[in-house]
PDB file of C-alpha atoms in Angstrom:
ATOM      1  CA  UNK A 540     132.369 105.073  93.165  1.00  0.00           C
ATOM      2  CA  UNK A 541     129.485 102.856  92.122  1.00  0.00           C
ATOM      3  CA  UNK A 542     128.702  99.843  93.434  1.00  0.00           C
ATOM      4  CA  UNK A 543     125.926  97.816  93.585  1.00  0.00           C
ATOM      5  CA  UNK A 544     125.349  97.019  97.690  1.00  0.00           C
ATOM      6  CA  UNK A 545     122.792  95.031  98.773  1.00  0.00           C
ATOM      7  CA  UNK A 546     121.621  96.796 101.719  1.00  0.00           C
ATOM      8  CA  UNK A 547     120.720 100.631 102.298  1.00  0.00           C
ATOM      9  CA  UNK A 548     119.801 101.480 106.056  1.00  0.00           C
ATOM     10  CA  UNK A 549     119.093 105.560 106.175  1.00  0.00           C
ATOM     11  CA  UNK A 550     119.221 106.833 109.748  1.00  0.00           C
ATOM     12  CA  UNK A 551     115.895 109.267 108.852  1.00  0.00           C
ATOM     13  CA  UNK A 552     116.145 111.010 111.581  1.00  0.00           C
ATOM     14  CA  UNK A 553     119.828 112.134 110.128  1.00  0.00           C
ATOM     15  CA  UNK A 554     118.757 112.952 107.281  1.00  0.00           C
ATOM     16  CA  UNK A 555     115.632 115.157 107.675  1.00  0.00           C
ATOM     17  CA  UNK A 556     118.183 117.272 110.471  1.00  0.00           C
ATOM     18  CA  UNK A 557     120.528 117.835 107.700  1.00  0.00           C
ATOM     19  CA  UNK A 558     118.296 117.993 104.926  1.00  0.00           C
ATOM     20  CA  UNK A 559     116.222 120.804 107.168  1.00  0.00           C
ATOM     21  CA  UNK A 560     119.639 122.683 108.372  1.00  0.00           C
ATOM     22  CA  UNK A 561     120.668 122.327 105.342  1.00  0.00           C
ATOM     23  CA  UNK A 562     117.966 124.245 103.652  1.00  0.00           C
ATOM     24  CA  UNK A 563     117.594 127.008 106.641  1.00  0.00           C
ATOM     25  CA  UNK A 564     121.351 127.980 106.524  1.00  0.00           C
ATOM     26  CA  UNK A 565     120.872 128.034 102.235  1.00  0.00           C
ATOM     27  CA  UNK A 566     118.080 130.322 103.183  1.00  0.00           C
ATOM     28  CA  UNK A 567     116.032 128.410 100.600  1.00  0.00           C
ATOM     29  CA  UNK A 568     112.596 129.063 102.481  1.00  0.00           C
ATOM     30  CA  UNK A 569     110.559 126.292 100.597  1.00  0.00           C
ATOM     31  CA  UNK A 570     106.581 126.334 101.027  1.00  0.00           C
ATOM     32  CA  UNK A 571     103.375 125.507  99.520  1.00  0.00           C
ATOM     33  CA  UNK A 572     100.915 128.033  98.464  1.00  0.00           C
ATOM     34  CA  UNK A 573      99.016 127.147 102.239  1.00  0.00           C
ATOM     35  CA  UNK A 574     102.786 128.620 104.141  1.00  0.00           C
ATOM     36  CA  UNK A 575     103.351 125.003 104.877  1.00  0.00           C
ATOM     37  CA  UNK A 576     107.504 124.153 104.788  1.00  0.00           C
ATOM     38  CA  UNK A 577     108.349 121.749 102.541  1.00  0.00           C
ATOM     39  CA  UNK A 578     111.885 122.525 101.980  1.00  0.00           C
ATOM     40  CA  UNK A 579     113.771 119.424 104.720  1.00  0.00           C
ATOM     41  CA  UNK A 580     111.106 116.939 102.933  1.00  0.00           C
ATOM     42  CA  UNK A 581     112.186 118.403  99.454  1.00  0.00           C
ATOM     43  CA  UNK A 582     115.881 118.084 100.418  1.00  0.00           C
ATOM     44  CA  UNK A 583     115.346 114.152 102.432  1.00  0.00           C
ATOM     45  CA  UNK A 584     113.560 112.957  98.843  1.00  0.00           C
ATOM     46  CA  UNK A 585     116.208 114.742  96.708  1.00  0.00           C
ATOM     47  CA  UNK A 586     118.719 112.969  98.754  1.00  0.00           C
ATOM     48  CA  UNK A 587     117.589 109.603  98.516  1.00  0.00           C
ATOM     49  CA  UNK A 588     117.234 110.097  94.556  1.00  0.00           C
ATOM     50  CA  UNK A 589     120.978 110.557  94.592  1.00  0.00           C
ATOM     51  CA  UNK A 590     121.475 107.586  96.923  1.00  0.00           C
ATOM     52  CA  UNK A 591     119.782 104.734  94.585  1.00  0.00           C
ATOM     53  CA  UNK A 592     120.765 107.140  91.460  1.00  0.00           C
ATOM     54  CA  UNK A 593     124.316 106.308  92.294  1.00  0.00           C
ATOM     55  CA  UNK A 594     124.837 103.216  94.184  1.00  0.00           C
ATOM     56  CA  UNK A 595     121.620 101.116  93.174  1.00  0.00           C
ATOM     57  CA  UNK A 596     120.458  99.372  96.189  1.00  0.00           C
ATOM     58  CA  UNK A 597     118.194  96.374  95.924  1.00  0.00           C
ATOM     59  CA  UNK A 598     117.261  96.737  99.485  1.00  0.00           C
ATOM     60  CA  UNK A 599     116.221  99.758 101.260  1.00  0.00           C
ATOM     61  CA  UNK A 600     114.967 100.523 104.881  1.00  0.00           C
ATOM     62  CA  UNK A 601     114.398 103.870 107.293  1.00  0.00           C
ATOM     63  CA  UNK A 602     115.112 103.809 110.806  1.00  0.00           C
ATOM     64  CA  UNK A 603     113.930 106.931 112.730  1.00  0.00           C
ATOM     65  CA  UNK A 604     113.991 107.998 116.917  1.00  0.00           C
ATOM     66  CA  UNK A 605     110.962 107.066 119.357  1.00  0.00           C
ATOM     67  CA  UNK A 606     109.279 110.697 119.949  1.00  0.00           C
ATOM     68  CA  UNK A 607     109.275 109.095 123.580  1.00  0.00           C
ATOM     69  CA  UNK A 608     112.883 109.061 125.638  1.00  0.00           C
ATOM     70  CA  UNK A 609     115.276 106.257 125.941  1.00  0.00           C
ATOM     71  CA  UNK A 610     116.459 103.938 128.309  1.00  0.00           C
ATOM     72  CA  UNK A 611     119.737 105.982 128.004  1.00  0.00           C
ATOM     73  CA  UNK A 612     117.427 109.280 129.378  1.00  0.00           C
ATOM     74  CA  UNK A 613     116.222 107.255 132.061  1.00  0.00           C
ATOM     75  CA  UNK A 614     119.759 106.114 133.628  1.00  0.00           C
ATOM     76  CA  UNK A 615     121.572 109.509 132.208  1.00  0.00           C
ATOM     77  CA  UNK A 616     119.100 112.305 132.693  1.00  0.00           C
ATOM     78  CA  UNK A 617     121.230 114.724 131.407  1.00  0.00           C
ATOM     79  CA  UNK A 618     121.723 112.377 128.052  1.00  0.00           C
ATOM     80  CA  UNK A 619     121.944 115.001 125.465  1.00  0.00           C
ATOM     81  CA  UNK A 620     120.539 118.117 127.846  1.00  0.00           C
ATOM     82  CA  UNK A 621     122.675 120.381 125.802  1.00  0.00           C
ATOM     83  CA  UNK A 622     121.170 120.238 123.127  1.00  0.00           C
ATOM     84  CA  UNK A 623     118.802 123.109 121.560  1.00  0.00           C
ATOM     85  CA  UNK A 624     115.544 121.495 120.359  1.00  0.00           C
ATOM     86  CA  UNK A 625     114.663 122.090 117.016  1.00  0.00           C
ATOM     87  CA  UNK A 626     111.820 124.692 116.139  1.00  0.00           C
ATOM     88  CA  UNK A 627     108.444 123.215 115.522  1.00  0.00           C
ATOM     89  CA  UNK A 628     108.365 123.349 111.602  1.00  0.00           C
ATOM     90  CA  UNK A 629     110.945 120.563 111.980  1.00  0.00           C
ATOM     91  CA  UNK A 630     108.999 118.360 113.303  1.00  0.00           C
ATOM     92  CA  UNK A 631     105.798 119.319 110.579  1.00  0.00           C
ATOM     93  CA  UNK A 632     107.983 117.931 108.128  1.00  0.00           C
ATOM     94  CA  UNK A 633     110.235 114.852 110.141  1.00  0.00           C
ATOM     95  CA  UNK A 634     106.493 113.584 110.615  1.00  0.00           C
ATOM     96  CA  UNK A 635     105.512 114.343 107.058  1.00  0.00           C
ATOM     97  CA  UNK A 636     108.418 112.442 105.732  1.00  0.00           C
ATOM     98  CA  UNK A 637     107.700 109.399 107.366  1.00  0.00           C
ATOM     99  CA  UNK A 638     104.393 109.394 105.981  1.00  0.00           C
ATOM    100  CA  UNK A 639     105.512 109.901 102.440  1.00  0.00           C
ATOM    101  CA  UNK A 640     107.825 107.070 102.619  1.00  0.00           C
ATOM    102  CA  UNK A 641     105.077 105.173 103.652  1.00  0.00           C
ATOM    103  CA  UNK A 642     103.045 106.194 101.190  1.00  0.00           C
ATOM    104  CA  UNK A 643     105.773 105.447  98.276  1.00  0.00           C
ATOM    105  CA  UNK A 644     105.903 101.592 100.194  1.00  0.00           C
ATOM    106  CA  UNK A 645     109.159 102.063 102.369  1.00  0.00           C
ATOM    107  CA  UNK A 646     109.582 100.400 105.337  1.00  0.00           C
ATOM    108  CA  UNK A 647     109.686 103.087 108.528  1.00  0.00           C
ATOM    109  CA  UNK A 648     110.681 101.805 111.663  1.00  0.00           C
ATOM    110  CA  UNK A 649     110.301 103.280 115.121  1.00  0.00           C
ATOM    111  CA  UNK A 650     110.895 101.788 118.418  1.00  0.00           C
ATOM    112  CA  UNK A 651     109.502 103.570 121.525  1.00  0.00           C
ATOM    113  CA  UNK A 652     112.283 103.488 124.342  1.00  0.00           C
ATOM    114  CA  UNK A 653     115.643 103.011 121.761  1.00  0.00           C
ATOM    115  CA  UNK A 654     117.132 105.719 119.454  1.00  0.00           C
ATOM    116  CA  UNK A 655     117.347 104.945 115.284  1.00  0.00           C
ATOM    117  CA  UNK A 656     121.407 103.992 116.244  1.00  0.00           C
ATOM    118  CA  UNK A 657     119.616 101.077 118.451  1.00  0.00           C
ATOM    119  CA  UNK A 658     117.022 100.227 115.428  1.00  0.00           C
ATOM    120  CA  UNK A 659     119.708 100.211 112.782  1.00  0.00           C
ATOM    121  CA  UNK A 660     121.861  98.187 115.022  1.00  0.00           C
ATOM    122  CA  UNK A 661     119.284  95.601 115.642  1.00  0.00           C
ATOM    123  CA  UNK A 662     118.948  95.973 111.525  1.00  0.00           C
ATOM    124  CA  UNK A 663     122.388  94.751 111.077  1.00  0.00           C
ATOM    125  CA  UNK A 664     121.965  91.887 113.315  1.00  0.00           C
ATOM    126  CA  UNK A 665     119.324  90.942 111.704  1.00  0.00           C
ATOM    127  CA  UNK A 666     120.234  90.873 107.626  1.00  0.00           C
ATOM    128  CA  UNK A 667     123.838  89.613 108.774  1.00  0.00           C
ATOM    129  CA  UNK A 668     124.620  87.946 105.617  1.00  0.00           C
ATOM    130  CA  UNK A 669     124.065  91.047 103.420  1.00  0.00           C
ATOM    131  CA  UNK A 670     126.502  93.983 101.863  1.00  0.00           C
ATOM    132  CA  UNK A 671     124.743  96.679 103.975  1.00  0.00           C
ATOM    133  CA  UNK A 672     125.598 100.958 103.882  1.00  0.00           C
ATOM    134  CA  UNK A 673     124.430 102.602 106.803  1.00  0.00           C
ATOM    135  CA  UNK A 674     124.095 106.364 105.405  1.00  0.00           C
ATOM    136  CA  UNK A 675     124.504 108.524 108.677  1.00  0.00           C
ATOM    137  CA  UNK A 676     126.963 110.555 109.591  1.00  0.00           C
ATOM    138  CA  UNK A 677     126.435 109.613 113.493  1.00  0.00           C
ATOM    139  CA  UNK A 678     130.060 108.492 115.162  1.00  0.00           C
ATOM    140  CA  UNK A 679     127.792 105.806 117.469  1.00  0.00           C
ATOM    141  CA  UNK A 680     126.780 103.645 114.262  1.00  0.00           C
ATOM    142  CA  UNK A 681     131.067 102.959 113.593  1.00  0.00           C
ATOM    143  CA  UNK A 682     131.041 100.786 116.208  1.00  0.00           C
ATOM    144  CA  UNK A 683     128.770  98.518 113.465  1.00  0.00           C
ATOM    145  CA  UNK A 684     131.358  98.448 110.908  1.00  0.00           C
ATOM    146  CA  UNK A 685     132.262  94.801 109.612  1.00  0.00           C
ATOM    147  CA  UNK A 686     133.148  93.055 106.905  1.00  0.00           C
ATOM    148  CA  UNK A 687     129.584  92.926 106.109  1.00  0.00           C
ATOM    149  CA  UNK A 688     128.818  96.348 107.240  1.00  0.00           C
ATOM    150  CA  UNK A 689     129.718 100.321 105.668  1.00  0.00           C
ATOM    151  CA  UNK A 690     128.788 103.497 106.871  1.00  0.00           C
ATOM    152  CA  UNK A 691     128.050 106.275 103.705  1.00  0.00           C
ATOM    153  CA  UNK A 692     129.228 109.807 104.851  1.00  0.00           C
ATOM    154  CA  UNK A 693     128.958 112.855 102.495  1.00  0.00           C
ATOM    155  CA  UNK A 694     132.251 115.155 102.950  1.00  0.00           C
ATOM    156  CA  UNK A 695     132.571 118.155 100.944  1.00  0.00           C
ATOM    157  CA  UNK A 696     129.577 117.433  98.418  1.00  0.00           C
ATOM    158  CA  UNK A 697     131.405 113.502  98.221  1.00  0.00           C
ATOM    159  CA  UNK A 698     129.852 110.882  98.754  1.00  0.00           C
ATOM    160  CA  UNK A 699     132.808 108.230 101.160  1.00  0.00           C
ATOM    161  CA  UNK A 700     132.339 104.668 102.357  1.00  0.00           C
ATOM    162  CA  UNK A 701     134.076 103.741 105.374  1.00  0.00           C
ATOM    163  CA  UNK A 702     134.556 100.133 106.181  1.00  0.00           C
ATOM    164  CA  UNK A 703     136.998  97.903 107.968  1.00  0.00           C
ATOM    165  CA  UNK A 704     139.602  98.264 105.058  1.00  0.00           C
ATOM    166  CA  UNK A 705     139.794 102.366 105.783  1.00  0.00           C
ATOM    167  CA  UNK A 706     138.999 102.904 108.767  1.00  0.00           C
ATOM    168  CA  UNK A 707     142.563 103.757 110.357  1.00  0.00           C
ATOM    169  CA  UNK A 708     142.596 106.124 107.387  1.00  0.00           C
ATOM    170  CA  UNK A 709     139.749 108.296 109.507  1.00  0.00           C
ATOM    171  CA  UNK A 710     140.760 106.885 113.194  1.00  0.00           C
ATOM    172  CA  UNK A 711     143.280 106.504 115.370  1.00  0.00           C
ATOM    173  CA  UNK A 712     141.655 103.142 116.995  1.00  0.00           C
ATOM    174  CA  UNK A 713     138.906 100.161 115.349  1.00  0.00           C
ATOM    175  CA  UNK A 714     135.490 100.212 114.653  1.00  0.00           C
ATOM    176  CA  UNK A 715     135.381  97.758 117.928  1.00  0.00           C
ATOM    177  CA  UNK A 716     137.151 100.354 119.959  1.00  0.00           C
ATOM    178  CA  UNK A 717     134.207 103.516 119.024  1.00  0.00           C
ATOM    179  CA  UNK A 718     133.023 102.738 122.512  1.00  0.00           C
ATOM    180  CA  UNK A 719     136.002 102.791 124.508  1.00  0.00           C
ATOM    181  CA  UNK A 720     136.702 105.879 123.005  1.00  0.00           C
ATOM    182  CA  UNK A 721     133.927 107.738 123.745  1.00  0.00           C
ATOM    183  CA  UNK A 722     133.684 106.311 127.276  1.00  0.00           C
ATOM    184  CA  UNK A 723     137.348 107.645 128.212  1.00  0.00           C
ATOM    185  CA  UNK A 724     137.205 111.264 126.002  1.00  0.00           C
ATOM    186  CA  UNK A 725     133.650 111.680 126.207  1.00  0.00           C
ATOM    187  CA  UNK A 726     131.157 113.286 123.775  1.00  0.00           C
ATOM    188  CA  UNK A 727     130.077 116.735 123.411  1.00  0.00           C
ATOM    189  CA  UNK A 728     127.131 116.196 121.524  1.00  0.00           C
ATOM    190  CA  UNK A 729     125.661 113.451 123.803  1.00  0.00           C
ATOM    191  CA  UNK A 730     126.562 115.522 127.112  1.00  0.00           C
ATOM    192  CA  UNK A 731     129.330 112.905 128.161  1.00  0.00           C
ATOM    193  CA  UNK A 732     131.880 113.560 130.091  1.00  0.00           C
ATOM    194  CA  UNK A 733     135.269 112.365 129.965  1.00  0.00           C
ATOM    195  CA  UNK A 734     138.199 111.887 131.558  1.00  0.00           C
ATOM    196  CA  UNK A 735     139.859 115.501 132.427  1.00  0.00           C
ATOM    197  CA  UNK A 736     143.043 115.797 131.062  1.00  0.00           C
ATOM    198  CA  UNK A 737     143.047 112.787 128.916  1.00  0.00           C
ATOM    199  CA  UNK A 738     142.426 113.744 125.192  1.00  0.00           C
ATOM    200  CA  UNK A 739     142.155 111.858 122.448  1.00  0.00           C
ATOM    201  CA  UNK A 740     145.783 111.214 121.177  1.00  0.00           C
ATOM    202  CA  UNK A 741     146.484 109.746 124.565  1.00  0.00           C
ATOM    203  CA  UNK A 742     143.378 107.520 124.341  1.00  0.00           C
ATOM    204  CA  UNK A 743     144.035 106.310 121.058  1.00  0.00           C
ATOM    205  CA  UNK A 744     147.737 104.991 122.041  1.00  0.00           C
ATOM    206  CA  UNK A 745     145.833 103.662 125.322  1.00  0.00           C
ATOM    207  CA  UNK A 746     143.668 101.793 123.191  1.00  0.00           C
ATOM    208  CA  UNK A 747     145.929 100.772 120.987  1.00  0.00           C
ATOM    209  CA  UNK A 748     148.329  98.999 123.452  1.00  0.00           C
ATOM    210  CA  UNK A 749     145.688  97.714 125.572  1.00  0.00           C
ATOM    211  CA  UNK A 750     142.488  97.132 123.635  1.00  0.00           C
ATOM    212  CA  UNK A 751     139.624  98.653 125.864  1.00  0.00           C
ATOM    213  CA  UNK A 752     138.528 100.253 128.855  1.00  0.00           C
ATOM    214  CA  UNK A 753     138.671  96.804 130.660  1.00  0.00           C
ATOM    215  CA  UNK A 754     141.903  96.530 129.767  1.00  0.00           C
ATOM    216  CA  UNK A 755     143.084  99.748 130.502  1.00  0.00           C
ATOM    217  CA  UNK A 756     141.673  99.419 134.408  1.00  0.00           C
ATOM    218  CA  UNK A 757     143.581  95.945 134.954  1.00  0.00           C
ATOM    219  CA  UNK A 758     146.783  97.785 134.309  1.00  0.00           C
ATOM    220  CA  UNK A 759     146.571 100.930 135.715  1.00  0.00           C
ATOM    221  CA  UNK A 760     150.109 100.313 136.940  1.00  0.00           C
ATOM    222  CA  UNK A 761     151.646 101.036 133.175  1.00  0.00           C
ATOM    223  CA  UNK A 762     150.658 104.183 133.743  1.00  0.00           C
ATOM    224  CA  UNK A 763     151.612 107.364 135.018  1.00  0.00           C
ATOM    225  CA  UNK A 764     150.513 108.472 138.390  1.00  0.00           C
ATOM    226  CA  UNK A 765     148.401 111.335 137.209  1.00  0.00           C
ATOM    227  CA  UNK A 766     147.258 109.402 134.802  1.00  0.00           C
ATOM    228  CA  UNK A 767     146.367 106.998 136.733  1.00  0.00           C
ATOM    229  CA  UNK A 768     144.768 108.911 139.627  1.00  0.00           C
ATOM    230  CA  UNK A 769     142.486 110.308 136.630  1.00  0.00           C
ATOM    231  CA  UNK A 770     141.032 107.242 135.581  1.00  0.00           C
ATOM    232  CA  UNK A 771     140.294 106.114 138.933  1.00  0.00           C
ATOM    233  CA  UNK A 772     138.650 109.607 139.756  1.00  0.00           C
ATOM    234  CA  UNK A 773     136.537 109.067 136.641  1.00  0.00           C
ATOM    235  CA  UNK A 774     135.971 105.440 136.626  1.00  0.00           C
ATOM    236  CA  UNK A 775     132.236 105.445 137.387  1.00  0.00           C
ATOM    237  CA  UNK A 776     131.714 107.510 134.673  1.00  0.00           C
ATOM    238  CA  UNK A 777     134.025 106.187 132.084  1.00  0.00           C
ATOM    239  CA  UNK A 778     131.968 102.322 132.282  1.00  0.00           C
ATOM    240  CA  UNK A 779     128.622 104.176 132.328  1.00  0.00           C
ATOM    241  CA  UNK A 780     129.652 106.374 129.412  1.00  0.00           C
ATOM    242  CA  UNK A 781     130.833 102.888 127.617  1.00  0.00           C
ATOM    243  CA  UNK A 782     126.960 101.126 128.632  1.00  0.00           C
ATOM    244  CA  UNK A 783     125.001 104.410 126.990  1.00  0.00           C
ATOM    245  CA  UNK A 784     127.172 104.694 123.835  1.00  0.00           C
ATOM    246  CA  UNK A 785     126.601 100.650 123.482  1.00  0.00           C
ATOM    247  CA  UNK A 786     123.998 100.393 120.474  1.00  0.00           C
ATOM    248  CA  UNK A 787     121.490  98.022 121.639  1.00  0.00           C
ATOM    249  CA  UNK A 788     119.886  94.582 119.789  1.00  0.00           C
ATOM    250  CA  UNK A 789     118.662  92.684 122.247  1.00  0.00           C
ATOM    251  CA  UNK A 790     114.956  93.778 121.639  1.00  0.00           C
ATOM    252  CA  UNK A 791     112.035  92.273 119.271  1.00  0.00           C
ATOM    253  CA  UNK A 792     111.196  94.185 116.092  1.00  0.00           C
ATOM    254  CA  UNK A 793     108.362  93.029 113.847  1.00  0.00           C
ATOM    255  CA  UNK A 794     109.633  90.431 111.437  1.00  0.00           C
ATOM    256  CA  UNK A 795     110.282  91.744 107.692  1.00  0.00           C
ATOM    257  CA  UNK A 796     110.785  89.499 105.214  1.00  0.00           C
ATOM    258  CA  UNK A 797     113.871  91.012 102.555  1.00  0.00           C
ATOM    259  CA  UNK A 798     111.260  91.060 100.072  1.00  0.00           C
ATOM    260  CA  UNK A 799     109.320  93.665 101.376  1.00  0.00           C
ATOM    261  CA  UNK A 800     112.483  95.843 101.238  1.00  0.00           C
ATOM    262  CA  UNK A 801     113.121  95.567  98.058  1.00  0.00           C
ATOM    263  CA  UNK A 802     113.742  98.771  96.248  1.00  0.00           C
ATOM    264  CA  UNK A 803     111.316  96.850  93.437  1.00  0.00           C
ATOM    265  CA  UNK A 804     108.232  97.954  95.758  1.00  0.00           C
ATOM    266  CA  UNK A 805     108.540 101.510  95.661  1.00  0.00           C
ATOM    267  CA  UNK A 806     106.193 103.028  93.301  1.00  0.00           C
ATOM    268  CA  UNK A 807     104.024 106.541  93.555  1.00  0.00           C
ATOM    269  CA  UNK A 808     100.556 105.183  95.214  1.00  0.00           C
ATOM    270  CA  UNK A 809      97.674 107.363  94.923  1.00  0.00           C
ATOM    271  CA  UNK A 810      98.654 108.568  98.811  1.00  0.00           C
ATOM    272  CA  UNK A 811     101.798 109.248  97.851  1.00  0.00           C
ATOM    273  CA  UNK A 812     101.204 111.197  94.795  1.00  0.00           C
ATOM    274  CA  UNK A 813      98.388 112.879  96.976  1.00  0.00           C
ATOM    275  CA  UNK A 814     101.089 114.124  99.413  1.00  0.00           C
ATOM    276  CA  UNK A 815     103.131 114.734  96.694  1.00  0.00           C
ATOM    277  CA  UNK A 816     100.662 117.270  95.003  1.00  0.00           C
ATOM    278  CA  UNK A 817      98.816 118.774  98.259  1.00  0.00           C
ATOM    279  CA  UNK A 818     102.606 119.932  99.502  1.00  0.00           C
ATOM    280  CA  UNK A 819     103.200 121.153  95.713  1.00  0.00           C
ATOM    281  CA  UNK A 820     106.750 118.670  95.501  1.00  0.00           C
ATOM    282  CA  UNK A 821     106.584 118.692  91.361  1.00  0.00           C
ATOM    283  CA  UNK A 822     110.060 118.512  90.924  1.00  0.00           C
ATOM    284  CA  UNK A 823     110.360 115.745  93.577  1.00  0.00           C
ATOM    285  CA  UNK A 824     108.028 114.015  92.156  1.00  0.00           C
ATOM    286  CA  UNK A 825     109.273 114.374  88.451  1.00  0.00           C
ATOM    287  CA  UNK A 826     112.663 112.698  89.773  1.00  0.00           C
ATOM    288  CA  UNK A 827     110.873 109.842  91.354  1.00  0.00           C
ATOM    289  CA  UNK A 828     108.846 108.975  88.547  1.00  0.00           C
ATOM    290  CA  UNK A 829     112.153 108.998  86.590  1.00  0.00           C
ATOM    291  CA  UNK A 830     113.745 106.940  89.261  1.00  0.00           C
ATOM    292  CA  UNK A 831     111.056 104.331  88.462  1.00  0.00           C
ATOM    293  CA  UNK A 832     111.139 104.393  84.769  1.00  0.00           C
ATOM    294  CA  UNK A 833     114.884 103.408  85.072  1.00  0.00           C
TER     295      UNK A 833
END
């Protein structure tokens, strides 16, 4: 499956979570001779190797979450509640990372008050005209898909692009429809609630003959009475569910011309290959010194 796409965007902070669970459930307890982990920045590095190895972008960017919380946090203060945070040898090397794509001239961007989702949204808007794979494996960052526009998902050690052609082959609704979706059945992972006792077959063939949640209110009649009833009990929270899981563009990020993204800048600076040696990454840094020579 290779292709030569214009356009990598890597959701970073993605990547170093499954790059670091990755490594703790392999037991592969990476350090350097100080006891500092090194194993999610071994496994984020080894990763992108593969990436460019295979598929041979010409462009290349990182977007990564604010440390601060969201505008979603502040009208949803339960928004994503449930989930555990992550020990602090995580965020040693999510920090570390950043710094050693720096260092190898990678463009990082963080915005304080949106999530990477928003950032790589706002990405897309912005580099419209090009063949862009988003490599995430977030369900929020669908709702991007386009005929410009891919999202990269590794299934079973496999490496598949979704796009507007396959889609329906993954789905039972459009990349437009993601947020309708959500808003009706909810999301576990982002502490949504749904609608009780509508699940997602029934959404899908809601969607489907109606379009969106809009939609679906204006003709509340076509439907059962308990049906019906539910939708009305859970209306407030269906459109607020739809506003949150809306990825956001509508902000100013520091203009980047393409050329500073091309893959052509990346090269092992003497801060790079310093991070690279202090955290003892020889084998990382063999394969990106081979990634440069070809």
């Amino acid at each position: 499956m290779k292709k030569d796409f214009d356009f990598l965007i890597v959701d970073g902070t993605y990547l170093t979570y499954r790059s670091y669970y990755a490594m703790l459930y392999s037991k592969a307890k990476l350090t350097n001779s100080k006891g500092e982990p090194t194993a999610a920045v071994a496994g984020f590095l080894n990763t992108l190797i593969s990436l460019q190895t295979r598929f041979n972008f010409k462009y290349i960017v990182f977007a990564f979450d604010a440390h601060a919380k969201t505008f979603r946090h502040e009208i949803f203060t339960d928004y994503k509640a449930n989930r555990k945070k992550a020990p602090e040898e995580f965020y040693f090397q999510l920090t570390l990372i950043q710094k050693i794509l720096e260092s190898l001239n990678f463009k990082v961007i963080i915005e304080n008050g949106f999530e990477a989702d928003d950032v790589i949204a706002k990405i897309v808007k912005e580099y419209a005209d090009n063949e862009k794979l988003i490599f995430s494996a977030d369900q929020d960052l669908n709702q991007l898909i386009n005929n410009k526009t891919s999202i990269l998902k590794k299934v079973k050690q496999e490496y598949v692009v979704i796009n507007n052609d396959n889609f329906r082959e993954f789905y039972d609704f459009n990349p437009n429809q993601v947020i309708d979706f959500k808003a009706i059945v909810g999301d576990p992972s982002d502490n949504f609630k749904g609608v009780e006792g509508i699940g997602p077959k029934t959404c899908a063939k809601m969607l489907e003959e109606f379009g969106n949640v809009e939609n679906i209110y204006e003709n509340l009649d076509k439907f059962s009475e308990k049906i019906s009833q539910k939708l009305l009990e859970f209306k407030e929270i269906v459109f607020k569910n739809k506003y949150l899981a809306t990825l956001r563009d509508a902000f100013t990020l520091p203009q980047i011309p393409l050329e500073e993204l091309d893959f052509q800048n990346f090269k092992i600076t003497e801060k790079a290959n310093e991070f690279l040696e202090d955290y003892e990454l020889k084998n990382v840094k063999n394969k990106l010194i081979k990634l440069i020579l070809n």
